[in-house]
Coordinates of N, CA, C and O in Angstrom, one line a residue:
Q1 N 5.6 11.6 132.3 CA 6.4 10.5 132.9 C 7.2 9.7 131.9 O 8.3 9.4 132.1
A2 N 6.5 9.5 130.7 CA 7.2 8.7 129.7 C 8.4 9.5 129.1 O 9.4 8.9 128.8
L3 N 8.2 10.8 129.0 CA 9.3 11.6 128.6 C 10.5 11.5 129.5 O 11.6 11.4 129.1
E4 N 10.2 11.6 130.8 CA 11.3 11.6 131.8 C 12.0 10.2 131.8 O 13.2 10.2 131.9
I5 N 11.2 9.2 131.6 CA 11.8 7.8 131.6 C 12.7 7.7 130.3 O 13.9 7.2 130.4
S6 N 12.3 8.2 129.2 CA 13.1 8.2 128.0 C 14.4 8.9 128.1 O 15.4 8.5 127.7
K7 N 14.3 10.1 128.8 CA 15.5 10.9 129.0 C 16.5 10.1 130.0 O 17.7 10.1 129.7
Q8 N 15.9 9.5 131.0 CA 16.7 8.8 132.0 C 17.5 7.6 131.4 O 18.6 7.4 131.7
I9 N 16.8 6.9 130.5 CA 17.5 5.7 129.9 C 18.2 6.1 128.6 O 18.8 5.2 128.0
G10 N 18.1 7.3 128.2 CA 18.9 7.8 127.0 C 18.3 7.3 125.7 O 19.0 7.2 124.7
D11 N 17.0 7.1 125.6 CA 16.3 6.6 124.4 C 15.8 7.9 123.7 O 14.7 8.4 123.8
K12 N 16.8 8.4 122.9 CA 16.5 9.7 122.2 C 15.4 9.6 121.1 O 14.6 10.5 121.0
A13 N 15.3 8.5 120.4 CA 14.2 8.3 119.4 C 12.9 8.4 120.1 O 12.0 9.1 119.6
N14 N 12.7 7.7 121.2 CA 11.4 7.7 121.9 C 11.2 9.1 122.5 O 10.0 9.5 122.6
E15 N 12.3 9.7 123.0 CA 12.1 11.0 123.6 C 11.6 12.0 122.5 O 10.7 12.8 122.8
S16 N 12.1 11.9 121.3 CA 11.6 12.7 120.2 C 10.1 12.5 119.9 O 9.3 13.4 119.7
K17 N 9.8 11.2 119.8 CA 8.4 10.8 119.5 C 7.4 11.3 120.6 O 6.4 11.9 120.3
I18 N 7.8 11.1 121.9 CA 7.0 11.6 123.0 C 6.9 13.1 123.0 O 5.8 13.7 123.2
T19 N 7.9 13.8 122.7 CA 7.9 15.3 122.6 C 7.0 15.7 121.5 O 6.2 16.7 121.8
I20 N 7.0 15.1 120.4 CA 6.0 15.4 119.3 C 4.6 15.2 119.8 O 3.7 16.0 119.6
N21 N 4.3 14.1 120.5 CA 3.0 13.8 121.0 C 2.5 14.8 122.0 O 1.4 15.2 122.0
I22 N 3.4 15.3 122.9 CA 3.1 16.4 123.8 C 2.7 17.7 123.0 O 1.8 18.4 123.3
G23 N 3.5 17.9 122.0 CA 3.2 19.1 121.1 C 1.9 18.9 120.5 O 1.1 19.9 120.4
E24 N 1.5 17.7 120.1 CA 0.2 17.5 119.5 C -0.9 17.8 120.5 O -1.9 18.4 120.1
F25 N -0.7 17.4 121.7 CA -1.7 17.7 122.7 C -1.9 19.2 122.8 O -3.0 19.7 122.8
Y26 N -0.8 20.0 122.9 CA -0.9 21.4 123.1 C -1.5 22.0 121.8 O -2.3 23.0 121.9
R27 N -1.2 21.5 120.7 CA -1.8 22.1 119.4 C -3.3 21.8 119.4 O -4.1 22.7 119.0
S28 N -3.7 20.6 119.8 CA -5.1 20.3 119.9 C -5.9 21.2 120.9 O -7.1 21.5 120.7
Q29 N -5.2 21.7 121.9 CA -5.8 22.6 122.9 C -5.6 24.1 122.4 O -5.9 25.0 123.2
E30 N -5.1 24.3 121.2 CA -4.8 25.7 120.7 C -3.8 26.5 121.5 O -3.9 27.7 121.6
E31 N -2.9 25.8 122.2 CA -1.8 26.4 123.0 C -0.6 26.3 122.0 O 0.3 25.5 122.2
Y32 N -0.6 27.2 121.0 CA 0.3 27.1 119.9 C 1.8 27.3 120.3 O 2.7 26.7 119.8
E33 N 2.0 28.3 121.3 CA 3.4 28.5 121.7 C 4.0 27.3 122.4 O 5.2 27.0 122.1
K34 N 3.2 26.7 123.2 CA 3.7 25.5 123.9 C 3.9 24.4 122.9 O 5.0 23.7 123.0
A35 N 3.0 24.2 122.0 CA 3.1 23.2 120.9 C 4.4 23.4 120.1 O 5.2 22.5 119.9
L36 N 4.6 24.7 119.7 CA 5.8 25.0 118.9 C 7.1 24.7 119.7 O 8.0 24.2 119.1
N37 N 7.1 25.0 121.0 CA 8.2 24.7 121.8 C 8.6 23.2 121.8 O 9.7 22.8 121.6
Y38 N 7.6 22.4 121.9 CA 7.8 20.9 122.0 C 8.2 20.4 120.6 O 9.1 19.5 120.5
Y39 N 7.6 20.9 119.5 CA 8.0 20.5 118.2 C 9.4 20.9 117.9 O 10.2 20.1 117.2
Q40 N 9.8 22.1 118.3 CA 11.2 22.5 118.1 C 12.2 21.6 118.8 O 13.2 21.3 118.3
Q41 N 11.8 21.2 120.1 CA 12.6 20.3 120.8 C 12.8 19.0 120.1 O 13.9 18.4 120.0
A42 N 11.7 18.5 119.6 CA 11.7 17.2 118.9 C 12.5 17.3 117.6 O 13.3 16.3 117.3
L43 N 12.4 18.4 117.0 CA 13.2 18.6 115.7 C 14.7 18.6 116.1 O 15.5 18.0 115.4
T44 N 15.1 19.3 117.1 CA 16.5 19.3 117.5 C 17.0 17.9 117.9 O 18.1 17.5 117.4
I45 N 16.2 17.2 118.6 CA 16.6 15.8 119.0 C 16.7 14.9 117.8 O 17.7 14.2 117.6
S46 N 15.8 15.0 116.9 CA 15.8 14.2 115.7 C 17.0 14.5 114.8 O 17.6 13.6 114.2
K47 N 17.3 15.8 114.7 CA 18.5 16.1 113.9 C 19.8 15.6 114.5 O 20.7 15.1 113.8
K48 N 19.9 15.6 115.8 CA 21.1 15.2 116.5 C 21.3 13.7 116.3 O 22.4 13.2 116.1
I49 N 20.1 12.9 116.3 CA 20.3 11.5 116.3 C 20.1 10.9 114.8 O 20.2 9.7 114.6
G50 N 19.7 11.8 113.9 CA 19.6 11.4 112.5 C 18.3 10.7 112.3 O 18.2 9.8 111.4
S51 N 17.2 11.0 113.1 CA 15.9 10.3 112.9 C 15.1 11.1 112.0 O 14.3 12.0 112.4
T52 N 15.2 10.7 110.7 CA 14.4 11.5 109.7 C 12.9 11.3 109.9 O 12.1 12.1 109.5
G53 N 12.5 10.1 110.4 CA 11.1 9.9 110.7 C 10.5 10.9 111.6 O 9.3 11.3 111.4
F54 N 11.2 11.3 112.6 CA 10.7 12.3 113.5 C 11.0 13.8 113.0 O 10.3 14.7 113.4
E55 N 12.0 13.9 112.2 CA 12.4 15.2 111.6 C 11.3 15.7 110.7 O 10.8 16.8 110.9
D56 N 10.8 14.9 109.8 CA 9.7 15.4 108.9 C 8.4 15.6 109.6 O 7.7 16.6 109.4
A57 N 8.1 14.8 110.6 CA 6.9 15.0 111.4 C 7.0 16.3 112.2 O 6.1 17.1 112.3
S58 N 8.2 16.6 112.8 CA 8.4 17.8 113.5 C 8.2 19.0 112.6 O 7.5 20.0 113.0
L59 N 8.9 19.0 111.5 CA 8.8 20.1 110.5 C 7.4 20.3 110.1 O 6.9 21.5 110.0
N60 N 6.7 19.2 109.7 CA 5.3 19.4 109.3 C 4.4 20.0 110.4 O 3.6 20.8 110.2
N61 N 4.6 19.5 111.6 CA 3.8 20.0 112.7 C 4.1 21.4 113.1 O 3.2 22.2 113.4
I62 N 5.3 21.8 112.9 CA 5.6 23.3 113.1 C 4.9 24.1 112.0 O 4.3 25.1 112.3
G63 N 4.8 23.5 110.8 CA 4.1 24.2 109.7 C 2.6 24.3 110.1 O 1.9 25.3 109.8
L64 N 2.0 23.3 110.7 CA 0.6 23.3 111.1 C 0.4 24.4 112.1 O -0.6 25.1 112.1
V65 N 1.3 24.6 113.1 CA 1.2 25.6 114.1 C 1.2 27.0 113.4 O 0.3 27.8 113.7
Y66 N 2.2 27.2 112.5 CA 2.3 28.5 111.9 C 1.0 28.8 111.0 O 0.6 29.9 110.9
T67 N 0.5 27.7 110.4 CA -0.8 27.9 109.6 C -1.9 28.4 110.6 O -2.6 29.3 110.3
S68 N -2.0 27.7 111.7 CA -3.0 28.1 112.7 C -2.8 29.5 113.2 O -3.8 30.2 113.5
L69 N -1.6 30.0 113.3 CA -1.3 31.3 113.7 C -1.4 32.4 112.6 O -1.2 33.6 112.9
G70 N -1.7 31.9 111.4 CA -1.8 32.8 110.3 C -0.4 33.3 109.7 O -0.4 34.3 109.0
K71 N 0.6 32.6 110.1 CA 2.0 33.0 109.6 C 2.3 32.0 108.4 O 3.0 31.1 108.6
Y72 N 1.7 32.4 107.3 CA 1.6 31.5 106.2 C 3.0 31.2 105.5 O 3.3 30.1 105.1
Q73 N 3.8 32.2 105.4 CA 5.1 32.0 104.8 C 6.0 31.1 105.6 O 6.6 30.2 105.1
K74 N 5.9 31.3 106.9 CA 6.7 30.4 107.8 C 6.2 29.0 107.7 O 7.0 28.1 107.7
A75 N 4.9 28.9 107.7 CA 4.3 27.5 107.5 C 4.8 26.9 106.3 O 5.2 25.7 106.3
L76 N 4.7 27.6 105.2 CA 5.2 27.1 103.9 C 6.6 26.6 103.9 O 7.0 25.6 103.4
D77 N 7.5 27.4 104.6 CA 8.9 27.1 104.7 C 9.1 25.8 105.4 O 9.8 24.9 104.9
Y78 N 8.3 25.6 106.5 CA 8.5 24.3 107.2 C 7.9 23.1 106.4 O 8.4 22.0 106.4
Y79 N 6.7 23.4 105.8 CA 6.1 22.3 104.9 C 7.1 21.9 103.8 O 7.3 20.7 103.6
Q80 N 7.8 22.8 103.2 CA 8.7 22.5 102.1 C 9.9 21.7 102.7 O 10.4 20.8 102.0
Q81 N 10.4 22.1 103.9 CA 11.4 21.3 104.5 C 11.0 19.8 104.8 O 11.7 18.9 104.5
A82 N 9.8 19.7 105.3 CA 9.2 18.4 105.6 C 9.1 17.6 104.3 O 9.3 16.4 104.3
L83 N 8.7 18.2 103.2 CA 8.5 17.6 101.9 C 9.8 17.0 101.4 O 9.9 15.9 101.0
V84 N 10.9 17.8 101.5 CA 12.2 17.4 101.1 C 12.6 16.2 101.9 O 13.1 15.2 101.3
V85 N 12.5 16.2 103.2 CA 12.9 15.1 104.1 C 12.1 13.8 103.7 O 12.7 12.7 103.6
S86 N 10.8 14.0 103.6 CA 10.0 12.8 103.3 C 10.3 12.2 101.9 O 10.3 11.0 101.7
Q87 N 10.5 13.1 100.9 CA 10.9 12.6 99.6 C 12.2 11.9 99.6 O 12.4 10.8 99.0
K88 N 13.2 12.5 100.3 CA 14.5 11.9 100.4 C 14.5 10.5 101.0 O 15.3 9.7 100.6
N89 N 13.6 10.3 101.9 CA 13.5 9.0 102.6 C 12.4 8.1 102.0 O 12.2 7.0 102.6
G90 N 11.8 8.5 100.9 CA 10.8 7.6 100.3 C 9.6 7.3 101.1 O 8.9 6.3 100.9
K91 N 9.2 8.3 101.9 CA 8.0 8.1 102.8 C 6.8 8.7 102.0 O 6.4 9.9 102.3
K92 N 6.3 8.0 101.1 CA 5.2 8.5 100.2 C 4.0 8.9 100.9 O 3.4 9.9 100.6
A93 N 3.5 8.1 101.9 CA 2.3 8.5 102.6 C 2.5 9.8 103.3 O 1.6 10.7 103.3
F94 N 3.6 10.0 103.9 CA 3.9 11.3 104.6 C 4.1 12.4 103.6 O 3.6 13.5 103.9
E95 N 4.7 12.1 102.5 CA 4.8 13.1 101.4 C 3.4 13.6 101.0 O 3.2 14.8 100.8
G96 N 2.5 12.7 100.8 CA 1.1 13.0 100.5 C 0.5 13.9 101.5 O -0.2 14.9 101.2
R97 N 0.7 13.6 102.8 CA 0.2 14.4 103.9 C 0.7 15.8 103.8 O 0.0 16.8 104.0
V98 N 2.0 16.0 103.6 CA 2.6 17.3 103.5 C 2.1 18.1 102.3 O 1.7 19.3 102.4
L99 N 2.0 17.4 101.2 CA 1.4 18.1 100.0 C 0.0 18.5 100.3 O -0.4 19.6 99.9
H100 N -0.8 17.7 100.9 CA -2.2 18.1 101.3 C -2.1 19.4 102.2 O -2.9 20.3 101.9
N101 N -1.2 19.4 103.1 CA -1.1 20.6 104.0 C -0.7 21.8 103.2 O -1.2 22.9 103.5
I102 N 0.1 21.7 102.2 CA 0.5 22.8 101.4 C -0.7 23.3 100.6 O -1.0 24.5 100.5
G103 N -1.5 22.3 100.1 CA -2.7 22.7 99.4 C -3.7 23.4 100.3 O -4.3 24.4 99.9
V104 N -3.9 23.0 101.5 CA -4.8 23.6 102.5 C -4.3 25.0 102.8 O -5.1 26.0 102.8
L105 N -3.0 25.2 102.9 CA -2.4 26.5 103.1 C -2.7 27.5 102.0 O -3.2 28.6 102.2
D106 N -2.6 27.0 100.8 CA -2.9 27.8 99.6 C -4.4 28.1 99.6 O -4.8 29.3 99.3
F107 N -5.2 27.1 99.8 CA -6.7 27.3 99.8 C -7.1 28.3 100.9 O -7.9 29.1 100.6
T108 N -6.5 28.2 102.0 CA -6.9 29.1 103.2 C -6.6 30.6 102.8 O -7.3 31.4 103.2
Q109 N -5.6 30.8 101.9 CA -5.3 32.1 101.5 C -6.0 32.6 100.3 O -5.8 33.6 99.7
G110 N -7.0 31.7 99.8 CA -7.7 32.0 98.6 C -7.0 31.8 97.3 O -7.4 32.3 96.2
E111 N -5.8 31.1 97.4 CA -5.0 30.8 96.2 C -5.5 29.5 95.6 O -4.8 28.5 95.6
Y112 N -6.7 29.5 95.0 CA -7.3 28.3 94.6 C -6.6 27.6 93.4 O -6.4 26.4 93.4
F113 N -6.1 28.4 92.5 CA -5.4 27.9 91.4 C -4.1 27.2 91.9 O -3.7 26.1 91.5
Q114 N -3.4 27.9 92.7 CA -2.1 27.4 93.3 C -2.4 26.1 94.1 O -1.5 25.3 94.2
A115 N -3.5 26.0 94.8 CA -3.8 24.9 95.6 C -4.0 23.6 94.8 O -3.8 22.5 95.3
E116 N -4.4 23.7 93.5 CA -4.7 22.5 92.7 C -3.5 21.6 92.6 O -3.6 20.4 92.8
K117 N -2.3 22.1 92.4 CA -1.1 21.3 92.1 C -0.8 20.4 93.3 O -0.6 19.2 93.2
P118 N -0.7 20.9 94.6 CA -0.4 20.0 95.7 C -1.5 19.0 96.0 O -1.2 17.9 96.3
F119 N -2.7 19.4 95.8 CA -3.8 18.5 96.0 C -3.8 17.4 95.0 O -4.0 16.2 95.3
L120 N -3.5 17.7 93.7 CA -3.4 16.7 92.7 C -2.3 15.7 93.0 O -2.4 14.5 92.8
A121 N -1.1 16.3 93.4 CA 0.0 15.5 93.7 C -0.3 14.6 94.9 O 0.1 13.4 94.9
A122 N -0.9 15.1 95.9 CA -1.3 14.3 97.1 C -2.2 13.1 96.7 O -2.0 12.0 97.1
I123 N -3.2 13.5 95.9 CA -4.2 12.4 95.4 C -3.5 11.4 94.6 O -3.7 10.2 94.7
K124 N -2.5 11.8 93.8 CA -1.8 10.8 93.0 C -1.0 9.8 93.9 O -1.0 8.6 93.6
I125 N -0.4 10.4 94.9 CA 0.3 9.5 95.9 C -0.7 8.6 96.6 O -0.4 7.4 96.7
W126 N -1.8 9.1 97.1 CA -2.8 8.3 97.8 C -3.2 7.1 96.9 O -3.3 6.0 97.3
E127 N -3.5 7.5 95.6 CA -4.0 6.5 94.7 C -2.9 5.4 94.4 O -3.2 4.2 94.2
S128 N -1.7 5.8 94.3 CA -0.6 4.9 94.0 C -0.4 4.0 95.2 O 0.0 2.8 95.1
L129 N -0.6 4.4 96.4 CA -0.4 3.6 97.6 C -1.6 2.7 97.9 O -1.4 1.7 98.6
R130 N -2.7 3.1 97.5 CA -4.0 2.4 97.8 C -3.9 0.9 97.7 O -4.3 0.2 98.6
T131 N -3.3 0.4 96.6 CA -3.3 -1.0 96.4 C -2.2 -1.7 97.2 O -2.2 -2.9 97.4
K132 N -1.3 -1.0 97.8 CA -0.1 -1.6 98.5 C -0.4 -1.6 100.0 O 0.5 -2.1 100.7
L133 N -1.5 -1.0 100.5 CA -1.7 -0.9 101.9 C -2.6 -2.0 102.5 O -3.5 -2.5 101.8
T134 N -2.4 -2.3 103.7 CA -3.3 -3.2 104.4 C -4.6 -2.4 104.7 O -4.6 -1.2 104.6
D135 N -5.6 -3.1 105.1 CA -6.9 -2.4 105.4 C -6.7 -1.4 106.6 O -7.2 -0.3 106.5
D136 N -5.9 -1.7 107.6 CA -5.6 -0.8 108.7 C -4.9 0.4 108.2 O -5.2 1.5 108.6
Q137 N -3.9 0.3 107.3 CA -3.2 1.4 106.8 C -4.1 2.3 105.9 O -4.0 3.5 106.0
K138 N -5.0 1.6 105.2 CA -5.9 2.4 104.3 C -6.8 3.3 105.2 O -7.1 4.4 104.9
I139 N -7.3 2.7 106.3 CA -8.2 3.4 107.2 C -7.5 4.7 107.7 O -8.0 5.7 107.8
S140 N -6.2 4.5 108.1 CA -5.4 5.6 108.7 C -5.2 6.8 107.7 O -5.1 7.9 108.2
I141 N -5.1 6.5 106.4 CA -5.0 7.6 105.5 C -6.2 8.0 104.7 O -6.3 9.0 104.0
L142 N -7.3 7.2 105.0 CA -8.6 7.5 104.3 C -9.1 8.9 104.4 O -9.5 9.6 103.5
E143 N -9.1 9.4 105.7 CA -9.6 10.8 105.9 C -8.8 11.8 105.1 O -9.3 12.7 104.5
Q144 N -7.4 11.7 105.2 CA -6.6 12.6 104.5 C -6.8 12.5 103.0 O -6.9 13.5 102.3
Y145 N -7.0 11.3 102.5 CA -7.2 11.0 101.1 C -8.5 11.7 100.6 O -8.5 12.4 99.6
T146 N -9.6 11.5 101.3 CA -10.9 12.1 100.9 C -10.9 13.6 101.1 O -11.5 14.3 100.3
N147 N -10.2 14.1 102.1 CA -10.1 15.5 102.3 C -9.4 16.2 101.1 O -9.8 17.3 100.7
S148 N -8.4 15.5 100.6 CA -7.7 16.1 99.4 C -8.7 16.2 98.2 O -8.7 17.2 97.5
Y149 N -9.5 15.2 98.1 CA -10.5 15.3 97.0 C -11.5 16.5 97.2 O -11.8 17.2 96.3
Y150 N -12.0 16.6 98.5 CA -12.9 17.6 98.8 C -12.4 19.0 98.6 O -13.0 19.9 98.0
Y151 N -11.2 19.2 99.1 CA -10.5 20.5 99.0 C -10.3 20.8 97.5 O -10.5 22.0 97.1
L152 N -9.8 19.9 96.8 CA -9.6 20.1 95.3 C -10.9 20.5 94.6 O -10.9 21.4 93.8
Q153 N -12.0 19.8 94.9 CA -13.3 20.1 94.4 C -13.6 21.5 94.7 O -14.1 22.3 93.8
D154 N -13.5 21.9 96.0 CA -13.8 23.3 96.4 C -13.0 24.3 95.7 O -13.4 25.4 95.3
A155 N -11.7 24.0 95.5 CA -10.8 24.9 94.8 C -11.2 25.1 93.4 O -11.2 26.2 92.8
L156 N -11.6 24.0 92.7 CA -12.1 24.1 91.3 C -13.4 24.9 91.2 O -13.5 25.7 90.3
I157 N -14.3 24.6 92.1 CA -15.6 25.4 92.1 C -15.3 26.9 92.3 O -15.9 27.7 91.7
A158 N -14.4 27.2 93.2 CA -14.1 28.6 93.5 C -13.6 29.3 92.3 O -13.7 30.5 92.1
Q159 N -13.0 28.5 91.4 CA -12.5 29.1 90.1 C -13.5 29.0 89.0 O -13.1 29.2 87.8
N160 N -14.7 28.5 89.3 CA -15.7 28.3 88.3 C -15.4 27.2 87.3 O -15.8 27.2 86.2
K161 N -14.6 26.2 87.7 CA -14.2 25.1 86.9 C -15.1 23.9 87.3 O -14.7 22.9 87.9
I162 N -16.4 24.1 87.0 CA -17.4 23.1 87.5 C -17.2 21.7 86.9 O -17.3 20.7 87.6
N163 N -16.9 21.6 85.6 CA -16.8 20.3 85.0 C -15.6 19.6 85.6 O -15.7 18.4 85.8
Q164 N -14.5 20.2 85.8 CA -13.3 19.6 86.4 C -13.7 19.2 87.9 O -13.2 18.1 88.3
A165 N -14.4 20.0 88.6 CA -14.8 19.6 90.0 C -15.7 18.4 89.9 O -15.5 17.5 90.8
L166 N -16.6 18.3 89.0 CA -17.4 17.1 88.8 C -16.6 15.9 88.5 O -16.9 14.8 89.0
E167 N -15.6 16.0 87.6 CA -14.7 14.9 87.3 C -14.0 14.4 88.5 O -13.9 13.2 88.7
I168 N -13.5 15.3 89.3 CA -12.8 14.9 90.5 C -13.7 14.2 91.5 O -13.3 13.2 92.1
S169 N -14.9 14.7 91.6 CA -15.9 14.1 92.5 C -16.2 12.7 92.1 O -16.2 11.8 92.9
E170 N -16.4 12.5 90.8 CA -16.6 11.1 90.2 C -15.4 10.2 90.4 O -15.5 9.1 90.7
R171 N -14.2 10.8 90.2 CA -13.0 10.0 90.4 C -12.9 9.5 91.8 O -12.5 8.4 92.1
G172 N -13.2 10.4 92.8 CA -13.2 10.0 94.2 C -14.2 8.9 94.5 O -13.9 7.9 95.2
R173 N -15.4 9.0 93.9 CA -16.4 8.0 94.2 C -16.0 6.7 93.5 O -16.2 5.6 94.0
A174 N -15.4 6.8 92.3 CA -15.0 5.6 91.6 C -13.9 4.8 92.4 O -14.0 3.6 92.5
R175 N -13.0 5.5 93.0 CA -12.0 4.9 93.8 C -12.6 4.2 95.0 O -12.2 3.1 95.3
A176 N -13.6 4.8 95.6 CA -14.2 4.2 96.8 C -15.0 2.9 96.3 O -14.9 1.9 97.0
L177 N -15.6 3.0 95.2 CA -16.3 1.8 94.7 C -15.4 0.7 94.3 O -15.6 -0.5 94.7
I178 N -14.2 1.0 93.7 CA -13.2 0.0 93.4 C -12.7 -0.7 94.7 O -12.6 -1.9 94.7
D179 N -12.4 0.1 95.7 CA -12.0 -0.4 96.9 C -13.0 -1.4 97.6 O -12.7 -2.4 98.1
L180 N -14.3 -1.0 97.5 CA -15.4 -1.8 98.1 C -15.5 -3.1 97.3 O -15.6 -4.2 97.9
L181 N -15.4 -3.0 96.0 CA -15.5 -4.3 95.2 C -14.4 -5.2 95.4 O -14.5 -6.4 95.5
A182 N -13.2 -4.6 95.5 CA -12.0 -5.4 95.8 C -12.1 -6.1 97.1 O -11.7 -7.3 97.3
K183 N -12.6 -5.4 98.1 CA -12.7 -6.0 99.4 C -13.7 -7.1 99.4 O -13.5 -8.2 100.0
K184 N -14.8 -6.9 98.7 CA -15.9 -7.9 98.6 C -15.3 -9.2 97.9 O -15.6 -10.3 98.3
E185 N -14.5 -9.0 96.9 CA -13.9 -10.1 96.1 C -13.0 -10.9 97.0 O -12.9 -12.1 96.9
Q186 N -12.2 -10.2 97.8 CA -11.3 -10.8 98.7 C -12.0 -11.7 99.8 O -11.5 -12.8 100.1
S187 N -13.1 -11.2 100.2 CA -13.9 -12.0 101.3 C -14.7 -13.1 100.7 O -15.1 -14.0 101.4
N188 N -14.9 -13.1 99.3 CA -15.6 -14.2 98.7 C -14.7 -14.8 97.6 O -15.0 -14.6 96.4
P189 N -13.8 -15.6 98.0 CA -12.8 -16.2 96.9 C -13.5 -17.2 96.0 O -14.4 -17.7 96.1

């Protein structure tokens, strides 16, 4: 219904956003062809109206579908396009998300050495953003942030780089402790 209303009133930005959300629903139900159809529609709308915010999301989500379908080269192509758009527009948090997805793609294919670079880049972004975000924003990227650490640890272990994996594990815990101490300090001025 929301999609129809957006179409009727000519709100293309909202139409694109709702179309992405419908795609998300179908992707969560593993109905990948339907999801892909909606993401492609959102991408077309976003490009027409110049909405880079929905363009990078559409590209990334198409990459997620192709990853789920095992079409890894196509997934990588879409992730790389999403990365370019997010970098161009200075959307660091989204850039971190796309880098994480590229790392997962490499990891899924057993390319553990290749997965290190995007995971490290994603972690670097998460850490740089950590101090600039509100608590609500931190919560929204926390899962992605910690997943990048876990995947990187697993990639290092798979390569028998145990000491580096331990260092990453400690680094992740240290960041969590720093955040906890900072929050405690803010609540007790």
